[in-house]
Coordinates of C-alpha atoms in Angstrom, one line a residue:
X1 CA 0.0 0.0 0.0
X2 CA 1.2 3.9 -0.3
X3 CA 2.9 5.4 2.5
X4 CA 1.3 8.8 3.0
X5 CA 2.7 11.4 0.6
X6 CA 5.0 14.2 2.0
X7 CA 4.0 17.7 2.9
X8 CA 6.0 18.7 0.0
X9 CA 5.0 15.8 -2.3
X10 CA 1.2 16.4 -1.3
X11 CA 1.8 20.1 -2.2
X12 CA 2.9 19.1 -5.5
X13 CA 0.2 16.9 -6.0
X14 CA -2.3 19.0 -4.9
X15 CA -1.5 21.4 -8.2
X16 CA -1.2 18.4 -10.7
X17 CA -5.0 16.7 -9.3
X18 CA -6.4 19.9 -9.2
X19 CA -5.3 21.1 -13.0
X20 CA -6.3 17.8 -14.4
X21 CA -3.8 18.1 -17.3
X22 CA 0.0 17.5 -18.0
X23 CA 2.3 20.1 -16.0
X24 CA 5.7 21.4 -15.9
X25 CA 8.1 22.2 -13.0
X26 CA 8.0 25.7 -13.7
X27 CA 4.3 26.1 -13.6
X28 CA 4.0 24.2 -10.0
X29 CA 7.3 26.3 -8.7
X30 CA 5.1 29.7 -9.4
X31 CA 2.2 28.2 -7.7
X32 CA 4.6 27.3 -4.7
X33 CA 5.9 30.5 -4.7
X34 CA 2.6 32.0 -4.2
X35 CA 2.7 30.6 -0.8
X36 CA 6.6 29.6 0.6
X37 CA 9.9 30.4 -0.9
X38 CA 11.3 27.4 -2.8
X39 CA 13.7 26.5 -5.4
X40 CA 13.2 25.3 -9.1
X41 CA 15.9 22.3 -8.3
X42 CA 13.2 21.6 -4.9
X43 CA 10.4 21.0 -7.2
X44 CA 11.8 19.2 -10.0
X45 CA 13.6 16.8 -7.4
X46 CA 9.7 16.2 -5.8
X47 CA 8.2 15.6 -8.9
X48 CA 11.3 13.3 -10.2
X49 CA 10.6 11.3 -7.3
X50 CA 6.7 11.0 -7.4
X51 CA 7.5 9.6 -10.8
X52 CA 9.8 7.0 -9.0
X53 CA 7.6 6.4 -6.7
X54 CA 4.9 5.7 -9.3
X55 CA 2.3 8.6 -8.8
X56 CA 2.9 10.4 -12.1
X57 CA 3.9 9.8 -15.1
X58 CA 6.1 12.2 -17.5
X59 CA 6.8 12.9 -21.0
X60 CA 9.5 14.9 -22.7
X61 CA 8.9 18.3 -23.8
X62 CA 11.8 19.9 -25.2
X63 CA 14.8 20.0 -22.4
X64 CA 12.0 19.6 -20.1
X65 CA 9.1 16.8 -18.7
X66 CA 5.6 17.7 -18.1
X67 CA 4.1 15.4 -15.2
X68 CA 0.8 14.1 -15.3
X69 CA -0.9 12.5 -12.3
X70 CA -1.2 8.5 -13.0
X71 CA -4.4 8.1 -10.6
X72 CA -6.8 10.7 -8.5
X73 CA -6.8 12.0 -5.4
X74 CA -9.5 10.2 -4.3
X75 CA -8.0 7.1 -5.2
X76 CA -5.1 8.1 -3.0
X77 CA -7.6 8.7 0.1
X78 CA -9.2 5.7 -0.5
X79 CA -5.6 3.6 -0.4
X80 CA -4.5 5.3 2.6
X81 CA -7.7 4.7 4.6
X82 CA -8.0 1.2 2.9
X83 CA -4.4 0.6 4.5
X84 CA -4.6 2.4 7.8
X85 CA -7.7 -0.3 8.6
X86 CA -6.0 -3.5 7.8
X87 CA -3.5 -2.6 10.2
X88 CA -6.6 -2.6 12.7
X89 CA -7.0 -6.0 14.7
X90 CA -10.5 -5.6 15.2
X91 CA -12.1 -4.1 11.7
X92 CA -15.4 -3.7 13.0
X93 CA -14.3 -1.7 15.7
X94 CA -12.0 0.4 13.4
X95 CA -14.9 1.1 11.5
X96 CA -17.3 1.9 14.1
X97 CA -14.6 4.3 15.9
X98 CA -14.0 5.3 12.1
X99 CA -18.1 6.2 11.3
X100 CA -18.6 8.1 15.2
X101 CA -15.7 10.7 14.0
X102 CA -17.5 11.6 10.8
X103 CA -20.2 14.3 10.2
X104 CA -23.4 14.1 9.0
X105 CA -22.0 15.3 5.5
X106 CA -19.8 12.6 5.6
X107 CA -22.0 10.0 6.5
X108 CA -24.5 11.0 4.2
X109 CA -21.1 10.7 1.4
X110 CA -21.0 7.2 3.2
X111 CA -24.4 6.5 2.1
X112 CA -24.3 7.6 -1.4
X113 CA -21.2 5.9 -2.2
X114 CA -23.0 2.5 -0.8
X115 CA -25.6 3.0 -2.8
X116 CA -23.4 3.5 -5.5
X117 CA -21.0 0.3 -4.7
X118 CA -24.3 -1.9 -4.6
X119 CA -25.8 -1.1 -7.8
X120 CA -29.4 -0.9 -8.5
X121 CA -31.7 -2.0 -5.6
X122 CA -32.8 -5.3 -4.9
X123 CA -36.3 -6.7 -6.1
X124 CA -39.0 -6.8 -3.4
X125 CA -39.8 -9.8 -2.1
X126 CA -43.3 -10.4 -4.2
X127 CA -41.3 -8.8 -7.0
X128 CA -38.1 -11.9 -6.8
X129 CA -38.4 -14.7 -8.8
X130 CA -39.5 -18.0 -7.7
X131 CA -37.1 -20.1 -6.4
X132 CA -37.3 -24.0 -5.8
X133 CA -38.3 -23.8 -2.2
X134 CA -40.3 -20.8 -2.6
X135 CA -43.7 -22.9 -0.9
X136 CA -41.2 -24.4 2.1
X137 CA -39.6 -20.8 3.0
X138 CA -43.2 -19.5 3.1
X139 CA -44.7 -21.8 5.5
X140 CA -41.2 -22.1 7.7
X141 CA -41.5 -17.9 8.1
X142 CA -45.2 -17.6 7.4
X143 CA -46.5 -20.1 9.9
X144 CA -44.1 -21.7 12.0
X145 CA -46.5 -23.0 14.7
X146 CA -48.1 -24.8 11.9
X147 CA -45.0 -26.9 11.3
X148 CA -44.3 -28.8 14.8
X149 CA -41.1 -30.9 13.3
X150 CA -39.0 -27.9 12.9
X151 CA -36.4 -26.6 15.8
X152 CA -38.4 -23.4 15.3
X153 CA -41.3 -25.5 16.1
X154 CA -43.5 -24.2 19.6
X155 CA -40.1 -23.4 21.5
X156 CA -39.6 -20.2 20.0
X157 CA -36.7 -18.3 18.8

């Protein structure tokens, strides 16, 4: 899995996700600069290693690359969260510890991207097509007193 980008790295690939498009050095060194003094060399070494490390790619323009981002931020997030919970010995709990720090927004996120994940609803039940045991299953649930050889039988649940 990814290790968690640098403050720097993240910096730089903050600018390339957000543009959406091949970049050059100098076009993410005057962004920097906009916020923190830092050299051309700085930013060509960060983005020279991002392409080591697999998280851009780069073609040759001239005497120069332009960098393009191989996958989205979002498909970073997801990595890094995917990662930090398999280290968790209990994944229920990490989850449940996970879904109590989020806000509403987020859950509702949550939501939508279940719905999303599972595709198109599932049939109703009168709507689902009959199976082979379709009479059995409806007198096991319909009328379980009614069938005294089951476990289910007048014992109860």
């Amino acid at each position: 899995m990814p290790r968690p980008l640098g403050e720097l790295e993240d910096a730089v690939m903050t600018r390339v996700w957000k543009w959406n498009r091949p970049v050059t050095v100098r076009e993410v060194l005057e962004d920097l600069q906009q916020e923190r003094s830092i050299a051309y060399t700085t930013v060509m070494t960060v983005l020279d290693n991002l392409h080591q490390k697999g998280w851009v790619r780069r073609e040759a323009e001239g005497r120069a690359y332009r960098y393009e981002a191989v996958s989205t931020r979002a498909a970073y997030a997801a990595a890094l969260m995917n990662d930090a919970w398999s280290q968790s010995d209990n994944a229920a709990a990490a989850l449940v510890a996970f879904f109590a720090m989020m806000s509403d927004e987020q859950r509702q996120a949550l939501r939508d991207a279940l719905r999303i994940v599972q595709g198109p609803e599932t049939p109703e039940p009168d709507q689902a097509p009959p199976s082979s045991n379709a009479s059995t299953e409806t007198e096991a649930t319909d009328s379980p007193g009614r069938n005294p050889g089951s476990a289910q039988g007048g014992g109860g649940r």
